[in-house]
PDB file of C-alpha atoms in Angstrom:
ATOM      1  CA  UNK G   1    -105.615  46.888  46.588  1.00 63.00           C
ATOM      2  CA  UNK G   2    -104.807  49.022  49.875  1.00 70.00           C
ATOM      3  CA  UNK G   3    -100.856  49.220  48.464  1.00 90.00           C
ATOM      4  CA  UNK G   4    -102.434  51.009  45.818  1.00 91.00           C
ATOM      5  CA  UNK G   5    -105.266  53.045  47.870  1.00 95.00           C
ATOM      6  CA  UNK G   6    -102.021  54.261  50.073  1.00 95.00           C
ATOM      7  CA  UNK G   7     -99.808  55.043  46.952  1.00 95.00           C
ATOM      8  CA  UNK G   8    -102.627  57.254  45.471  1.00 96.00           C
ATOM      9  CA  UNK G   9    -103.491  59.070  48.449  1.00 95.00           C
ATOM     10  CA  UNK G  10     -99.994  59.992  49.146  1.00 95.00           C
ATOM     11  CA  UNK G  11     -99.935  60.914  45.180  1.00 95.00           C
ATOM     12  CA  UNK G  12    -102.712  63.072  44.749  1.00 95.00           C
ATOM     13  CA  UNK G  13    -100.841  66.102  44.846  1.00 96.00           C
ATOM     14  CA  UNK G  14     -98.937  64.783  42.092  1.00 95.00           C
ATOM     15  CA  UNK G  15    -101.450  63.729  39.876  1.00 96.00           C
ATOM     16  CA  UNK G  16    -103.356  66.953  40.176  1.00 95.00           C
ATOM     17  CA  UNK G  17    -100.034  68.990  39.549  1.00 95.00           C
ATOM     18  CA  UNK G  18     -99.350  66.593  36.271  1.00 94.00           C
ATOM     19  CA  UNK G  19     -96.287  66.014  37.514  1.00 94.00           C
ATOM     20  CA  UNK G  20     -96.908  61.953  37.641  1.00 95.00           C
ATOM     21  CA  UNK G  21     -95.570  59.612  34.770  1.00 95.00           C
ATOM     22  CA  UNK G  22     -97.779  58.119  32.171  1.00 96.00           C
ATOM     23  CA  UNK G  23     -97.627  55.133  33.972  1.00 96.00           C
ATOM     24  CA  UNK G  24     -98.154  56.576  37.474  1.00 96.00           C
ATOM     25  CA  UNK G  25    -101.133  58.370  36.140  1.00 96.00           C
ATOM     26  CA  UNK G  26    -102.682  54.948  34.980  1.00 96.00           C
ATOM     27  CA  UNK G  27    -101.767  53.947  38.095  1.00 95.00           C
ATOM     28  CA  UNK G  28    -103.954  56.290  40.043  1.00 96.00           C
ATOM     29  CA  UNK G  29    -106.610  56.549  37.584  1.00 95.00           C
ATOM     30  CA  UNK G  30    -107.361  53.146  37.536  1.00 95.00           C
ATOM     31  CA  UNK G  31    -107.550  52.961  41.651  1.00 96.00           C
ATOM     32  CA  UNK G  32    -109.779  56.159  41.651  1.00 95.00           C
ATOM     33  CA  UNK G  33    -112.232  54.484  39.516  1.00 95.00           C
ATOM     34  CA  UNK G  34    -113.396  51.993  41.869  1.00 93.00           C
ATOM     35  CA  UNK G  35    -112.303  53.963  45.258  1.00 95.00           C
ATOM     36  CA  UNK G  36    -114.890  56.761  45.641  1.00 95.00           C
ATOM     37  CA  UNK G  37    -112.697  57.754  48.390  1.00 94.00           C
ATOM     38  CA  UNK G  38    -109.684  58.736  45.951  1.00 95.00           C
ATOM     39  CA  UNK G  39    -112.318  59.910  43.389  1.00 94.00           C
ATOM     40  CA  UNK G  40    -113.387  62.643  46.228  1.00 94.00           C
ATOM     41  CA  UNK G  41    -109.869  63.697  46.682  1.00 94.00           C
ATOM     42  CA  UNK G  42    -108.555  64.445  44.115  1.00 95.00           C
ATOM     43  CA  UNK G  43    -111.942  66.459  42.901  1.00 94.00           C
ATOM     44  CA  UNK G  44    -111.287  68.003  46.760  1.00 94.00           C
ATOM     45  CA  UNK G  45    -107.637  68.403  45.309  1.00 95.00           C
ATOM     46  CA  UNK G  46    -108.153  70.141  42.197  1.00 94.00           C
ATOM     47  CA  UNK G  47    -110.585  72.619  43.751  1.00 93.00           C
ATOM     48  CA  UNK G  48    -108.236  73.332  46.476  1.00 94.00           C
ATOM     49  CA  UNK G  49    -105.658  74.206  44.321  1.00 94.00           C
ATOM     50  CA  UNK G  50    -107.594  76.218  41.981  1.00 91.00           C
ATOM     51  CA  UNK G  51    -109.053  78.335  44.674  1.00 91.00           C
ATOM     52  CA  UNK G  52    -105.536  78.930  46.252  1.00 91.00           C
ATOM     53  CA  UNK G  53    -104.290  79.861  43.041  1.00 88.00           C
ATOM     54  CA  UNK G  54    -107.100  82.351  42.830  1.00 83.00           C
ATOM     55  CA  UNK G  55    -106.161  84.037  45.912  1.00 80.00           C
ATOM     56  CA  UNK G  56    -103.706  86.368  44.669  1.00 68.00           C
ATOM     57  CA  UNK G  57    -102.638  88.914  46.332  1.00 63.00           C
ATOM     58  CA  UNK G  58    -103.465  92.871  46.684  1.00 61.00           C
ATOM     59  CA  UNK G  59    -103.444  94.745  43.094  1.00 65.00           C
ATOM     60  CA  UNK G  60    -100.316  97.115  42.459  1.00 72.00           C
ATOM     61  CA  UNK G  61     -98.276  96.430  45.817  1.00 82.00           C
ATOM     62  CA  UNK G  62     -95.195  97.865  45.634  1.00 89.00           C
ATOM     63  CA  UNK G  63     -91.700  97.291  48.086  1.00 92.00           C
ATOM     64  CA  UNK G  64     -90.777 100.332  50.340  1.00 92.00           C
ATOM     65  CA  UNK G  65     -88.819 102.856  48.832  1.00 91.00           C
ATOM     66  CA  UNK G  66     -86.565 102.109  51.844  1.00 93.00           C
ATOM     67  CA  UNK G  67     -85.711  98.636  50.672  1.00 95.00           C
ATOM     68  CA  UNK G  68     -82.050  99.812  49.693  1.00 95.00           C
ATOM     69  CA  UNK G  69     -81.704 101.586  53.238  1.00 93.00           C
ATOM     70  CA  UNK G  70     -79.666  98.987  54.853  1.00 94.00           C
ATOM     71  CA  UNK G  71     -77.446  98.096  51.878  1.00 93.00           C
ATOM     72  CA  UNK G  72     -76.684 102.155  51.101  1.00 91.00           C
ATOM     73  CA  UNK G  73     -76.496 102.262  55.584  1.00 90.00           C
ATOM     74  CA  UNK G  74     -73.433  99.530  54.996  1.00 87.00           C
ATOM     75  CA  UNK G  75     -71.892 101.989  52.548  1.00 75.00           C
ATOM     76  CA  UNK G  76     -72.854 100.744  49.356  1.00 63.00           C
ATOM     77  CA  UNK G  77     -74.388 102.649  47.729  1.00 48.00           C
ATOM     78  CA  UNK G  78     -72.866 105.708  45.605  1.00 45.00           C
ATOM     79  CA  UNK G  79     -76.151 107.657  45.596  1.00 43.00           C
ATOM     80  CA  UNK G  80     -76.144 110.205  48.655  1.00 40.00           C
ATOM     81  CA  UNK G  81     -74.368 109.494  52.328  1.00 38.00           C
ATOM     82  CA  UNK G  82     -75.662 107.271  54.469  1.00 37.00           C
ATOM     83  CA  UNK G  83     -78.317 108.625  56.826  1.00 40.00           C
ATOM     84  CA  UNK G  84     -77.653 108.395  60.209  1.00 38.00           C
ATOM     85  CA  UNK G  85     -80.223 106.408  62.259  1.00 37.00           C
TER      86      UNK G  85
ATOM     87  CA  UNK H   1    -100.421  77.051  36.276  1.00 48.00           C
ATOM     88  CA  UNK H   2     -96.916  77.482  36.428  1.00 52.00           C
ATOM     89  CA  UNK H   3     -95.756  81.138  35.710  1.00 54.00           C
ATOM     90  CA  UNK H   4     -92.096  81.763  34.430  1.00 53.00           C
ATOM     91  CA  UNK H   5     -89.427  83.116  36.952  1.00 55.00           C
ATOM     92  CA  UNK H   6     -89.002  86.802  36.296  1.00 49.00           C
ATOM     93  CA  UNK H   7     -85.448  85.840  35.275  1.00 48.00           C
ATOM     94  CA  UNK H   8     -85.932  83.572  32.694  1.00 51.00           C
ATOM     95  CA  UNK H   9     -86.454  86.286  30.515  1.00 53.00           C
ATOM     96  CA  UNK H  10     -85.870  87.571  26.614  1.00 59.00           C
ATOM     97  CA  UNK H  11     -82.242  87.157  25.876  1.00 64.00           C
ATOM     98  CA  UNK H  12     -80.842  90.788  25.497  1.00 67.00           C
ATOM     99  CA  UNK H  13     -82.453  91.248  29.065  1.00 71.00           C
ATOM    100  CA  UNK H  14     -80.588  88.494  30.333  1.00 69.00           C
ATOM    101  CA  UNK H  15     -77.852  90.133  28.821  1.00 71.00           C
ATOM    102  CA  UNK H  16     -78.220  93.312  30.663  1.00 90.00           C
ATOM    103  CA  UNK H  17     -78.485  91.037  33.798  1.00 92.00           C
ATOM    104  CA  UNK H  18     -74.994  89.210  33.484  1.00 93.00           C
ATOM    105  CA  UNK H  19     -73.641  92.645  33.137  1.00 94.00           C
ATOM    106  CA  UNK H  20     -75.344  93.783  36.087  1.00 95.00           C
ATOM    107  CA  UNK H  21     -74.296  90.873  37.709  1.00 96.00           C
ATOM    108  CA  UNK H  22     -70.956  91.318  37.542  1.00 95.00           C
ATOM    109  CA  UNK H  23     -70.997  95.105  38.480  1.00 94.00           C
ATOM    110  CA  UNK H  24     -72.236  94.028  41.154  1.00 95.00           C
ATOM    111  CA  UNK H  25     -69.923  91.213  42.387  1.00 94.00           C
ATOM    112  CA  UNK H  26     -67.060  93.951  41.330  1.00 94.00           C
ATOM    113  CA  UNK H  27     -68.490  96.185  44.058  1.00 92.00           C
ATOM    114  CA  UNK H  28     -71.027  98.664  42.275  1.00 93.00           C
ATOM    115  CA  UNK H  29     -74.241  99.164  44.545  1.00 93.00           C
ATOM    116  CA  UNK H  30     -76.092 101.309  41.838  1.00 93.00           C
ATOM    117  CA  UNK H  31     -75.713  98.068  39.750  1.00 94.00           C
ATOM    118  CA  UNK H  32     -77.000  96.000  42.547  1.00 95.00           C
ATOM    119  CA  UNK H  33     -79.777  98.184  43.296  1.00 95.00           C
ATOM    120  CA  UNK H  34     -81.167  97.899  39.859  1.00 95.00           C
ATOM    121  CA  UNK H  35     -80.059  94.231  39.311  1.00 95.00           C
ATOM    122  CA  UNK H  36     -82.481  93.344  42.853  1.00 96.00           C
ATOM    123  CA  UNK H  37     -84.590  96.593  42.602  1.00 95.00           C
ATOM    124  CA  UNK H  38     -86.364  94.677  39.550  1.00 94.00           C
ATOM    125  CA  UNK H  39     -87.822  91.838  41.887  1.00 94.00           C
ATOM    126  CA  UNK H  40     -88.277  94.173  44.640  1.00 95.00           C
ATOM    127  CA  UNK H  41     -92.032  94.304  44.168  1.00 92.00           C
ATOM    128  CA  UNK H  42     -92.085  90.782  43.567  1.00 91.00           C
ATOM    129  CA  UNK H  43     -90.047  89.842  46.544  1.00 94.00           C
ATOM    130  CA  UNK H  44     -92.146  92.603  48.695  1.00 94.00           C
ATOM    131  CA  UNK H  45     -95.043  90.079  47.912  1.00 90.00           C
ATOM    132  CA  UNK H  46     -93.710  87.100  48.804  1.00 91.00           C
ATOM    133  CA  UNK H  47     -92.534  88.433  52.253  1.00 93.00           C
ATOM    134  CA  UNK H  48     -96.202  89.762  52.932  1.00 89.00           C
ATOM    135  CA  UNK H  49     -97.254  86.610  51.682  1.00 86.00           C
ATOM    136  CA  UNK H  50     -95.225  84.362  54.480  1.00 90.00           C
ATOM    137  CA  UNK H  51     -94.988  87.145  57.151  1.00 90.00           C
ATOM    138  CA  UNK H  52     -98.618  88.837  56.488  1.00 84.00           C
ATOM    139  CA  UNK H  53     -97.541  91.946  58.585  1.00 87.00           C
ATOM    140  CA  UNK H  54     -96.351  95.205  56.366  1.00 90.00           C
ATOM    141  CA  UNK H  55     -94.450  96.430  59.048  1.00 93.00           C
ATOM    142  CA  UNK H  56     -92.472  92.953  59.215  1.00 93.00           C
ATOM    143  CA  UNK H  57     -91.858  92.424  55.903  1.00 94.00           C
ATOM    144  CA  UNK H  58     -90.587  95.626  55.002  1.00 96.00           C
ATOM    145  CA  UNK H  59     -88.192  94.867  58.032  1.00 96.00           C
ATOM    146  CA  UNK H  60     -87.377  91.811  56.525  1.00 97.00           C
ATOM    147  CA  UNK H  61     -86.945  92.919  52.832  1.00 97.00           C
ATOM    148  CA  UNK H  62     -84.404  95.634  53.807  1.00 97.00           C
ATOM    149  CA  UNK H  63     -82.460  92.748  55.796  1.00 96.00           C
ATOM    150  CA  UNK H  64     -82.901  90.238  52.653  1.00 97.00           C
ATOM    151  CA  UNK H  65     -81.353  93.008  50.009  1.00 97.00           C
ATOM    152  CA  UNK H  66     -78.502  93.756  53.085  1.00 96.00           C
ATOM    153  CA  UNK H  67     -77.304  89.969  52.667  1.00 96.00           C
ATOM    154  CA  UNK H  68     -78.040  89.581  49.103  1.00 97.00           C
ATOM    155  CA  UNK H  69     -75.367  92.140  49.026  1.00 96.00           C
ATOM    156  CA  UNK H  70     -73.146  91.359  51.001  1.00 95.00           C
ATOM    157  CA  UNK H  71     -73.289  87.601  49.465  1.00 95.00           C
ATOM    158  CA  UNK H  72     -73.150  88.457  46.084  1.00 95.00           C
ATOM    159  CA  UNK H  73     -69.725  87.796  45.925  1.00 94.00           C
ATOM    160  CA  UNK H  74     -70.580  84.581  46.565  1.00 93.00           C
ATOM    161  CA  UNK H  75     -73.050  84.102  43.833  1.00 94.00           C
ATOM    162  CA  UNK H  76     -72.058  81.447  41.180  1.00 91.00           C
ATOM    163  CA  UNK H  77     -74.724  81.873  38.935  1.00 88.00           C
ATOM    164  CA  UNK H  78     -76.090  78.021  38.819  1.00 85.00           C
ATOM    165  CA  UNK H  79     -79.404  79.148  39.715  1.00 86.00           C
ATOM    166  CA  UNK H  80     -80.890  82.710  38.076  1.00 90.00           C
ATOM    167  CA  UNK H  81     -80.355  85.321  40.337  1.00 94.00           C
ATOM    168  CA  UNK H  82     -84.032  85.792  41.244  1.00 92.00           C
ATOM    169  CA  UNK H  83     -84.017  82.168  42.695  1.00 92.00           C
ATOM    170  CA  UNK H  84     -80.843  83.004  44.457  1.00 95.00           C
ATOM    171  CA  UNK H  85     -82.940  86.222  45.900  1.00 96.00           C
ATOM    172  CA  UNK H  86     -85.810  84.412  46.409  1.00 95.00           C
ATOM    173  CA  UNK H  87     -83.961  81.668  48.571  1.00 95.00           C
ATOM    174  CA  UNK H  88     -82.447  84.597  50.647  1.00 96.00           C
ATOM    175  CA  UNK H  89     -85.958  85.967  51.461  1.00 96.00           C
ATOM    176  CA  UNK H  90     -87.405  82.307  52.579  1.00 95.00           C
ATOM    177  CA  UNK H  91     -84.634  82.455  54.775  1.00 94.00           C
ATOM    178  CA  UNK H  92     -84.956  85.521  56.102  1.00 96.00           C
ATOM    179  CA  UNK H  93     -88.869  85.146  56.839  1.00 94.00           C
ATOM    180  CA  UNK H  94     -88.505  81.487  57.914  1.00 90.00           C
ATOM    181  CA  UNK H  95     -85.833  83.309  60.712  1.00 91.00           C
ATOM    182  CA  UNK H  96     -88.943  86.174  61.123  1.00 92.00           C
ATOM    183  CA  UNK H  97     -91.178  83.114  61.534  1.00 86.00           C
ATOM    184  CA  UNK H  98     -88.924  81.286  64.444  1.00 84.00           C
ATOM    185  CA  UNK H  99     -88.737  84.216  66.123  1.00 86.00           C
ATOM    186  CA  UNK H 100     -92.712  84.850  66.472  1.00 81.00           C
ATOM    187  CA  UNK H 101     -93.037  81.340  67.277  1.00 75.00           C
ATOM    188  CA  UNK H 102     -91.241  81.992  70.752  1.00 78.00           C
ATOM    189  CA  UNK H 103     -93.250  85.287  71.563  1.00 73.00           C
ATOM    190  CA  UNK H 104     -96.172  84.666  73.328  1.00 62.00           C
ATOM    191  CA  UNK H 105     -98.743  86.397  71.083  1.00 56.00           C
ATOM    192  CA  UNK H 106     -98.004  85.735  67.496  1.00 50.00           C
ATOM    193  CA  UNK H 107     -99.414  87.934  64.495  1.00 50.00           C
ATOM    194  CA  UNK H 108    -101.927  86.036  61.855  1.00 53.00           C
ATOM    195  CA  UNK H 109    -101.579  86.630  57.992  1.00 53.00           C
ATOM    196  CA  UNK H 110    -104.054  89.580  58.218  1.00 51.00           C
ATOM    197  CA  UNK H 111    -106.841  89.812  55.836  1.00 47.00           C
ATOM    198  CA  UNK H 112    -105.614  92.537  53.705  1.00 48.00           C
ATOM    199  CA  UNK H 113    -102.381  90.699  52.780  1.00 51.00           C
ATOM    200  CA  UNK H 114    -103.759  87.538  50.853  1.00 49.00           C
ATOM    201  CA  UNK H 115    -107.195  89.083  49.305  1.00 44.00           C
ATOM    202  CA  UNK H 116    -107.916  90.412  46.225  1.00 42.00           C
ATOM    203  CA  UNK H 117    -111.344  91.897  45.220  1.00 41.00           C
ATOM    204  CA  UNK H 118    -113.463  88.988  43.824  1.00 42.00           C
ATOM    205  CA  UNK H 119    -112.606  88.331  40.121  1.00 44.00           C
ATOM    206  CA  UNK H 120    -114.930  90.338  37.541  1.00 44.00           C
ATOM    207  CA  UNK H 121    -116.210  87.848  36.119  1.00 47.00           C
ATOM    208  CA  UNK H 122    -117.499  86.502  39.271  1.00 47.00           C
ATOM    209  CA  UNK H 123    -121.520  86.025  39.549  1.00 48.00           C
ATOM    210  CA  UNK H 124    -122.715  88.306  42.466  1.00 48.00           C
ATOM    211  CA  UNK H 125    -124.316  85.798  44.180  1.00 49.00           C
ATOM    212  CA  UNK H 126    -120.921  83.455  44.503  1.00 52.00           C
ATOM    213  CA  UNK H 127    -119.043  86.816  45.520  1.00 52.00           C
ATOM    214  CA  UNK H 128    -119.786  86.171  49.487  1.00 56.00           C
ATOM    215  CA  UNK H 129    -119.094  82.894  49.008  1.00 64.00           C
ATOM    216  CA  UNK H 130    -115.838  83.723  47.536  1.00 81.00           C
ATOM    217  CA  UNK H 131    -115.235  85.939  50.501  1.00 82.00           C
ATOM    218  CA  UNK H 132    -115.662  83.116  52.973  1.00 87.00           C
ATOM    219  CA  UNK H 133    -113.350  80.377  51.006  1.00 89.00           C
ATOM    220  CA  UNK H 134    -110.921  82.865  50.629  1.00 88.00           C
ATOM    221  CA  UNK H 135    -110.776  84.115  54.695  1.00 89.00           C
ATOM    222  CA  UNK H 136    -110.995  80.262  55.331  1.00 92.00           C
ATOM    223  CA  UNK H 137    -107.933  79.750  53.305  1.00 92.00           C
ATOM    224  CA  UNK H 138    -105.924  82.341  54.636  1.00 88.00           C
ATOM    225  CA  UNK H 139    -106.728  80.976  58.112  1.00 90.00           C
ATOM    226  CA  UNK H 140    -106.244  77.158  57.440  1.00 93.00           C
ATOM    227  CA  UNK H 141    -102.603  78.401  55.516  1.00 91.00           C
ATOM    228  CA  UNK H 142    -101.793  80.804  58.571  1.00 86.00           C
ATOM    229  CA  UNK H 143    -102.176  77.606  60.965  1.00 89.00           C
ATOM    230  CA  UNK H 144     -99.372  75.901  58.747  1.00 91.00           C
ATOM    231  CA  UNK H 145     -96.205  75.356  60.323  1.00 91.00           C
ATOM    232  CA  UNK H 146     -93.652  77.533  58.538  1.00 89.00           C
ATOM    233  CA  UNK H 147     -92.328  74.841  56.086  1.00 91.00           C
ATOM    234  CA  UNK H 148     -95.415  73.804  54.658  1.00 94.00           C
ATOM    235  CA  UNK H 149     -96.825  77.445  54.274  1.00 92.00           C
ATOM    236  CA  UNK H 150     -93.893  78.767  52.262  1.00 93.00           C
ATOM    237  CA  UNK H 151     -94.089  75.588  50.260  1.00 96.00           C
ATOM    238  CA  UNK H 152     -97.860  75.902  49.248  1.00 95.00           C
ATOM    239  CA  UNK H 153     -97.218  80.205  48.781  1.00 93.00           C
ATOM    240  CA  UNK H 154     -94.464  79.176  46.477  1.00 94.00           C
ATOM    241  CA  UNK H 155     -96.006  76.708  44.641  1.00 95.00           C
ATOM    242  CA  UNK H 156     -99.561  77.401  44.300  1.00 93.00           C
ATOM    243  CA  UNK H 157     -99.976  81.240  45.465  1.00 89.00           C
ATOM    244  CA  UNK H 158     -96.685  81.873  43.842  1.00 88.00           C
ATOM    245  CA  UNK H 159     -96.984  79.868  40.719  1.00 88.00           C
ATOM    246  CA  UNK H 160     -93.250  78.827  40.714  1.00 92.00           C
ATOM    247  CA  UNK H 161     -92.493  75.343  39.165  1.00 93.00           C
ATOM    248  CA  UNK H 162     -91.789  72.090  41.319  1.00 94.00           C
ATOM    249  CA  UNK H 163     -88.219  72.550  40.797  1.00 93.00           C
ATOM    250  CA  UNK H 164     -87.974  76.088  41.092  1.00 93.00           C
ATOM    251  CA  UNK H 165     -90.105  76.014  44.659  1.00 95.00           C
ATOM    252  CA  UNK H 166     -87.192  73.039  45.718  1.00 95.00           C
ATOM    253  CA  UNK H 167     -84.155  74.912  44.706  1.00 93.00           C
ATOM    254  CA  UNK H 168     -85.625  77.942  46.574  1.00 93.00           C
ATOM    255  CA  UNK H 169     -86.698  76.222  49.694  1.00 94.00           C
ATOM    256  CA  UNK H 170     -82.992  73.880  48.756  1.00 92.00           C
ATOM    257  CA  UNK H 171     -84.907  70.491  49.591  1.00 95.00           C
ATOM    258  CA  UNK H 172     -85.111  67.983  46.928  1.00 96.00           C
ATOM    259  CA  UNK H 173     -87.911  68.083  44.198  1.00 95.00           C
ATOM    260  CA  UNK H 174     -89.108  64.897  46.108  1.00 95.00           C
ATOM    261  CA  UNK H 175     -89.229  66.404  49.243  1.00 96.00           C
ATOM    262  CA  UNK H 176     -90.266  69.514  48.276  1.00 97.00           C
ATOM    263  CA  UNK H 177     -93.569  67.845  46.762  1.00 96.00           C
ATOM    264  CA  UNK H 178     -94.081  65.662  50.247  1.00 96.00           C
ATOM    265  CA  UNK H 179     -94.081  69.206  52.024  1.00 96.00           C
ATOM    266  CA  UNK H 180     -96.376  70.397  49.598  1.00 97.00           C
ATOM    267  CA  UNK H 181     -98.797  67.462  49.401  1.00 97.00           C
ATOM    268  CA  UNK H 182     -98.959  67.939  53.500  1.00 97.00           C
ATOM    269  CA  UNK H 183     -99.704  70.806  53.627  1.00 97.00           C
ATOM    270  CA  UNK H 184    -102.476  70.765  50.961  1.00 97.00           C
ATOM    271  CA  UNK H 185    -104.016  68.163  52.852  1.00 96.00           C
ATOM    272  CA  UNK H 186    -104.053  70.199  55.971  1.00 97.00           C
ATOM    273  CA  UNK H 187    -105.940  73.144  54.159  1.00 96.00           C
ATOM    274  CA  UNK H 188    -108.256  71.019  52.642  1.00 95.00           C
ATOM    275  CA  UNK H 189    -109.004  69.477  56.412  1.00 95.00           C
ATOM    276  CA  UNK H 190    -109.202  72.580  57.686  1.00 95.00           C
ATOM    277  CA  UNK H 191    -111.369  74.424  55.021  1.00 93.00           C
ATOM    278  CA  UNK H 192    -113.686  71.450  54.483  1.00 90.00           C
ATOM    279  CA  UNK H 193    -114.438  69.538  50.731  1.00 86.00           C
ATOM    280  CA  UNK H 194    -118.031  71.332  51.284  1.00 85.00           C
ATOM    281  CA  UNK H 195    -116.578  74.866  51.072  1.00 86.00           C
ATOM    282  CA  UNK H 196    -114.313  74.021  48.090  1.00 85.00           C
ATOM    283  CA  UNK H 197    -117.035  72.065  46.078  1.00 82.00           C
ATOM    284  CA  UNK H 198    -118.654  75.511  45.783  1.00 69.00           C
ATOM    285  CA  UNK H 199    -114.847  77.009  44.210  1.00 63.00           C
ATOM    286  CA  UNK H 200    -115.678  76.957  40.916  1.00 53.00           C
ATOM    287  CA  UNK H 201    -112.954  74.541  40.020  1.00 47.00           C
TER     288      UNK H 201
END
């Protein structure tokens, strides 16, 4: 039915995040079994997301020791005075 | 995968949090400093993340711990304080964001902020491969208009919940998952189904 082809494609993110009810899920399923369409995207869908997930980000980063600088600059902070800029 | 929030942690920690918390809100910086210092890292990330220039997030993470200060006051406590923070910084970067948008020449997510040496595990021969998907990515999610890139860092590079990425971006779980379905769909035009099919997933 195209109400359902439309409701799935605009649910795929859903589905592949599990965040669909049991009867949404049926729902879907059942249209991606005959819509090879829908049965592309949401194999397209998962691998997306898995390969996003993957990317991570650079090992050990760590935030700037001068993070603090503009809330100790407002006179915040009790450690040292503020440093003149 | 969805990974906890930093600040749903063990219970004496949480502890040591409220009390932190309320140092801080009574006017104690030290307490504040340790209180945010333990998602600075975390935060650091994020704003390389949206902003992809080291020299523009570190501008913005010493502006997002100047209002998180200055608004902690102001902080009920109805979210945990690392959403709170975390709602702060997508402010602060989407404002970074607008503001590239109207220069001329505007500065890509660079390569070194979203890669990671290929897994271990990895087979040699899918390592270039990798390497391609992954530069493909980070251009296809660098193209995104603002709003749909921080919700598909939160969400999927990010690993926060649904409902955590919504009360962070402070959009509706509903709408937070239409932004997020978007802009999926827009990497996946971009990148190609033939480049992902090859992802491992």
């Amino acid at each position: 039915m195209p109400d359902d082809h439309r409701w799935a494609q605009l649910h795929l993110s859903h589905y592949v995040d599990g965040e669909l009810s049991p009867r949404g899920r049926r729902r879907l399923e059942r249209h991606a079994r005959d819509c090879p369409d829908c049965g592309r995207a949401i194999r397209a869908m998962r691998a997306l997301v898995y390969a996003i997930q993957g990317l991570g980000g650079p090992a050990g980063v760590r935030a700037p020791a001068t993070i603090f600088d503009r809330v100790r600059l407002a006179g915040g902070a009790g450690s040292g005075p503020p440093e003149r800029v | 995968m969805t990974r906890p929030l930093a600040g749903q942690r063990a219970g004496d920690q949480q502890d040591t949090e409220a009390r932190l918390i309320a140092r801080a809100k009574a006017g104690d910086a030290a307490a504040f400093e340790r209180l945010s210092g333990a998602y600075a890292d975390r935060l650091f990330m994020l704003l390389l993340r949206l902003l992809g220039d080291r020299g523009e997030a570190e501008d913005v993470a010493q502006e997002v711990m100047l209002r998180a200060w200055r608004a902690i006051g102001s902080f009920k406590g109805r979210s945990s304080y690392f959403t709170w923070l975390y709602r702060i910084a997508v402010n602060e970067a989407n404002r970074a964001l607008e503001r590239r948008a109207r220069r001329p020449a505007s500065v890509p997510i660079g390569p070194d902020t979203l890669q990671l040496p290929a897994a271990s595990s990895d087979e040699p021969a899918n390592r270039a491969e990798n390497r391609e998907l992954r530069a493909a990515l980070v251009r296809a999610m660098d193209e995104l208009p603002p709003d749909l890139r921080i919700a598909v860092v939160l969400r999927d590079v990010e690993g926060l919940s649904t409902q955590d990425a919504a009360d962070v971006v402070g959009v509706s779980q509903a709408a937070f998952k239409s932004r997020l379905h978007q802009a999926r769909l827009r990497v996946r035009a971009a990148v190609g189904d033939a480049a992902l099919a090859g992802s491992g997933a």
